[in-house]
XYZ file of C-alpha atoms in Angstrom:
247
model
C -39.861 -60.538 90.113
C -37.076 -62.122 88.070
C -36.719 -62.045 84.314
C -35.488 -65.021 82.369
C -33.503 -64.300 79.206
C -33.312 -66.887 76.508
C -30.445 -66.862 74.058
C -31.386 -68.261 70.612
C -29.009 -70.676 68.970
C -28.883 -73.005 65.961
C -27.086 -76.199 65.062
C -25.012 -76.608 61.889
C -24.960 -79.927 60.089
C -21.433 -80.380 58.682
C -21.869 -84.001 57.565
C -21.892 -83.607 53.782
C -21.458 -86.278 51.044
C -17.843 -86.233 49.840
C -18.737 -86.615 46.190
C -20.196 -83.091 45.882
C -17.355 -80.487 45.528
C -19.677 -77.542 46.309
C -20.609 -79.169 49.572
C -16.903 -79.712 50.272
C -16.370 -75.972 49.925
C -19.355 -75.247 52.138
C -18.035 -77.615 54.774
C -14.622 -75.948 54.631
C -16.193 -72.494 54.839
C -18.290 -73.579 57.806
C -15.202 -74.964 59.529
C -13.396 -71.652 58.970
C -16.355 -69.630 60.273
C -17.016 -71.694 63.389
C -14.329 -69.986 65.552
C -15.607 -66.545 64.533
C -19.203 -67.563 65.189
C -18.214 -68.953 68.569
C -16.515 -65.668 69.497
C -19.543 -63.681 68.343
C -21.815 -66.014 70.270
C -19.737 -65.566 73.434
C -19.847 -61.784 72.989
C -23.626 -61.874 72.591
C -24.030 -64.030 75.687
C -21.749 -61.689 77.647
C -23.808 -58.691 76.525
C -27.030 -60.376 77.635
C -25.567 -61.462 80.968
C -24.073 -58.029 81.680
C -27.280 -56.147 80.833
C -29.402 -55.154 83.857
C -32.461 -57.322 84.216
C -35.959 -55.827 84.140
C -37.268 -57.037 87.480
C -40.563 -55.854 88.852
C -41.862 -54.670 85.469
C -45.563 -55.470 85.268
C -45.839 -54.409 81.623
C -42.789 -56.386 80.453
C -44.281 -59.418 82.169
C -47.638 -58.930 80.411
C -45.875 -58.690 77.048
C -44.262 -62.126 77.490
C -45.876 -64.681 75.190
C -46.898 -68.065 76.602
C -48.172 -71.249 74.990
C -51.320 -71.029 77.097
C -53.300 -67.930 75.998
C -55.223 -67.903 79.294
C -52.237 -67.342 81.590
C -52.924 -64.925 84.460
C -50.114 -62.613 85.546
C -49.378 -61.088 88.970
C -50.254 -57.406 89.206
C -50.003 -55.871 92.683
C -48.421 -57.762 95.579
C -50.021 -61.065 96.555
C -49.677 -61.776 100.260
C -51.092 -63.435 103.369
C -50.491 -61.761 106.755
C -51.491 -62.203 110.370
C -52.390 -58.751 111.747
C -53.357 -57.189 115.055
C -54.865 -53.790 115.825
C -55.338 -52.157 119.213
C -58.416 -50.216 118.076
C -60.754 -51.931 115.623
C -63.376 -49.668 114.006
C -66.600 -51.304 115.158
C -68.698 -48.408 113.894
C -67.851 -49.375 110.303
C -69.345 -52.833 110.876
C -72.204 -51.736 113.122
C -74.736 -53.280 110.723
C -73.321 -56.754 111.470
C -74.947 -58.590 114.352
C -71.502 -59.761 115.507
C -69.868 -56.283 115.493
C -69.459 -56.099 119.272
C -67.702 -59.472 119.284
C -65.175 -58.563 116.592
C -61.641 -59.600 117.471
C -58.551 -57.417 117.162
C -56.460 -60.077 115.421
C -57.180 -60.915 111.783
C -55.767 -62.565 108.690
C -55.281 -60.040 105.908
C -54.642 -61.242 102.376
C -54.537 -59.802 98.892
C -54.979 -61.492 95.532
C -54.067 -59.427 92.472
C -53.974 -60.724 88.889
C -53.823 -59.210 85.406
C -54.703 -60.470 81.946
C -53.501 -59.050 78.595
C -56.363 -58.240 76.220
C -54.417 -56.906 73.228
C -50.630 -56.991 72.946
C -49.166 -54.442 70.523
C -52.265 -52.240 70.471
C -50.148 -49.060 70.160
C -46.748 -50.464 69.202
C -44.769 -53.603 69.980
C -44.026 -52.432 73.533
C -47.670 -51.719 74.430
C -50.525 -53.748 75.856
C -54.194 -53.284 76.691
C -54.906 -55.260 79.847
C -57.331 -55.741 82.714
C -56.606 -56.512 86.344
C -58.520 -57.576 89.425
C -57.375 -57.048 93.002
C -59.180 -58.329 96.086
C -58.153 -57.405 99.621
C -59.784 -59.105 102.628
C -59.699 -58.926 106.420
C -60.712 -62.285 107.857
C -61.635 -62.879 111.501
C -60.189 -66.363 111.361
C -59.798 -66.808 115.122
C -63.329 -65.569 115.842
C -64.796 -69.059 116.156
C -67.669 -67.775 118.270
C -68.998 -65.884 115.222
C -68.067 -68.560 112.639
C -64.897 -66.748 111.457
C -66.548 -63.998 109.386
C -64.907 -61.641 106.911
C -64.934 -58.171 108.450
C -64.133 -56.358 105.197
C -63.410 -57.171 101.556
C -62.472 -54.620 98.898
C -62.892 -55.352 95.187
C -60.807 -53.458 92.641
C -61.201 -54.152 88.893
C -59.458 -51.912 86.364
C -58.560 -51.637 82.687
C -55.384 -49.979 81.471
C -52.911 -49.278 78.676
C -49.275 -50.007 79.445
C -45.911 -49.463 77.780
C -42.574 -51.117 78.579
C -39.835 -48.508 78.089
C -36.095 -48.044 78.583
C -35.722 -44.255 78.838
C -32.682 -43.456 80.987
C -31.820 -40.322 82.965
C -29.345 -39.727 85.798
C -28.823 -43.432 86.451
C -32.530 -44.265 86.417
C -34.380 -46.199 83.722
C -38.117 -45.734 83.244
C -39.521 -49.263 82.893
C -43.333 -48.993 83.078
C -45.787 -46.355 81.892
C -49.434 -47.139 82.583
C -52.716 -45.211 82.304
C -56.077 -46.638 83.249
C -59.496 -46.491 84.862
C -60.059 -48.058 88.276
C -63.145 -48.952 90.330
C -62.923 -49.824 94.011
C -65.795 -50.981 96.203
C -66.508 -52.906 99.373
C -69.474 -54.578 97.687
C -71.995 -53.438 100.269
C -75.235 -51.502 100.071
C -76.079 -48.363 102.062
C -75.442 -47.287 104.737
C -72.026 -49.019 104.738
C -71.387 -48.848 100.981
C -67.976 -47.444 100.028
C -66.921 -47.054 96.393
C -65.151 -44.695 94.009
C -63.963 -44.480 90.411
C -60.729 -42.866 89.265
C -58.341 -42.418 86.378
C -54.660 -42.877 87.102
C -51.116 -42.984 85.756
C -48.467 -45.372 87.070
C -44.740 -44.843 86.484
C -42.073 -47.323 87.593
C -38.321 -46.662 87.351
C -35.293 -48.816 88.126
C -31.787 -48.004 89.350
C -29.802 -51.218 89.676
C -31.746 -53.384 92.131
C -33.764 -50.449 93.462
C -37.285 -49.811 92.169
C -39.444 -46.725 92.695
C -43.053 -46.227 91.636
C -45.572 -43.400 91.751
C -49.264 -43.623 90.899
C -51.072 -40.265 90.818
C -54.825 -40.438 90.332
C -57.868 -38.244 89.854
C -61.243 -39.213 91.219
C -64.188 -39.183 88.805
C -66.667 -36.859 90.478
C -70.137 -37.952 91.584
C -73.185 -36.002 92.626
C -73.573 -35.285 96.327
C -76.648 -37.515 96.492
C -74.822 -40.593 95.154
C -71.336 -40.010 96.599
C -70.830 -42.498 99.435
C -67.143 -41.666 99.803
C -66.678 -37.891 100.003
C -63.579 -38.081 102.207
C -61.543 -40.719 100.375
C -58.829 -38.268 99.351
C -58.100 -37.600 103.023
C -57.541 -41.318 103.584
C -55.736 -42.347 100.406
C -54.149 -39.109 99.197
C -53.523 -38.099 95.589
C -49.969 -39.277 94.892
C -49.197 -42.691 96.386
C -45.816 -44.271 95.809
C -43.851 -47.425 96.480
C -40.215 -48.425 96.529
C -38.384 -51.686 96.958
C -35.357 -53.840 96.261
C -34.982 -56.783 93.911
C -32.785 -59.612 95.125
C -30.496 -61.690 92.998
């Protein structure tokens, strides 16, 4: 993600009527100040250009004001991939009448968007926001079974985020986020899979390198209603990501 910095500027009107002596003095003063203002302007531009850009910051992006109040912002990665597995889990889709004809190649895609609900809720650098992420596995080449979707996961969440610039040992903490997340495959028993959790997300930057951790805690459910008792074994407790920004 790239950030675009805008440098404010103003125009001076130095065309004054000659008959007003005060305006003559103002014109002369403006002419004398123009070189100094130009130097200051160049210094400001240099400072902005030399400053490291905040790429990959979800919170900084959500804090950007736009003319359209209904703008949706990217949250997690949005992608479209062709995938292949040597061992598809047919037991998980055993309730489908096409389970035995499931193909090993699929199209996997993810759509993830966020929307700011309240900018400045806890300071100018804070935002209350909501996001929605959908991840699907599509049997596109399975024409025999009308190209069904094998699995779709739905993940709405609400969170508080802060854009920061705390620096330590060459790293700058860019995003701090805390929220509540729900994830479900949208099915009923016996193939229903869902869980709720609270989480914290921290993203730091070192030059063009980004690192992120997102520890979470699952909100407990009773044994009779818990349809995902082993999710920790699959997803862990402390996921993380890293990456490079180009440009």
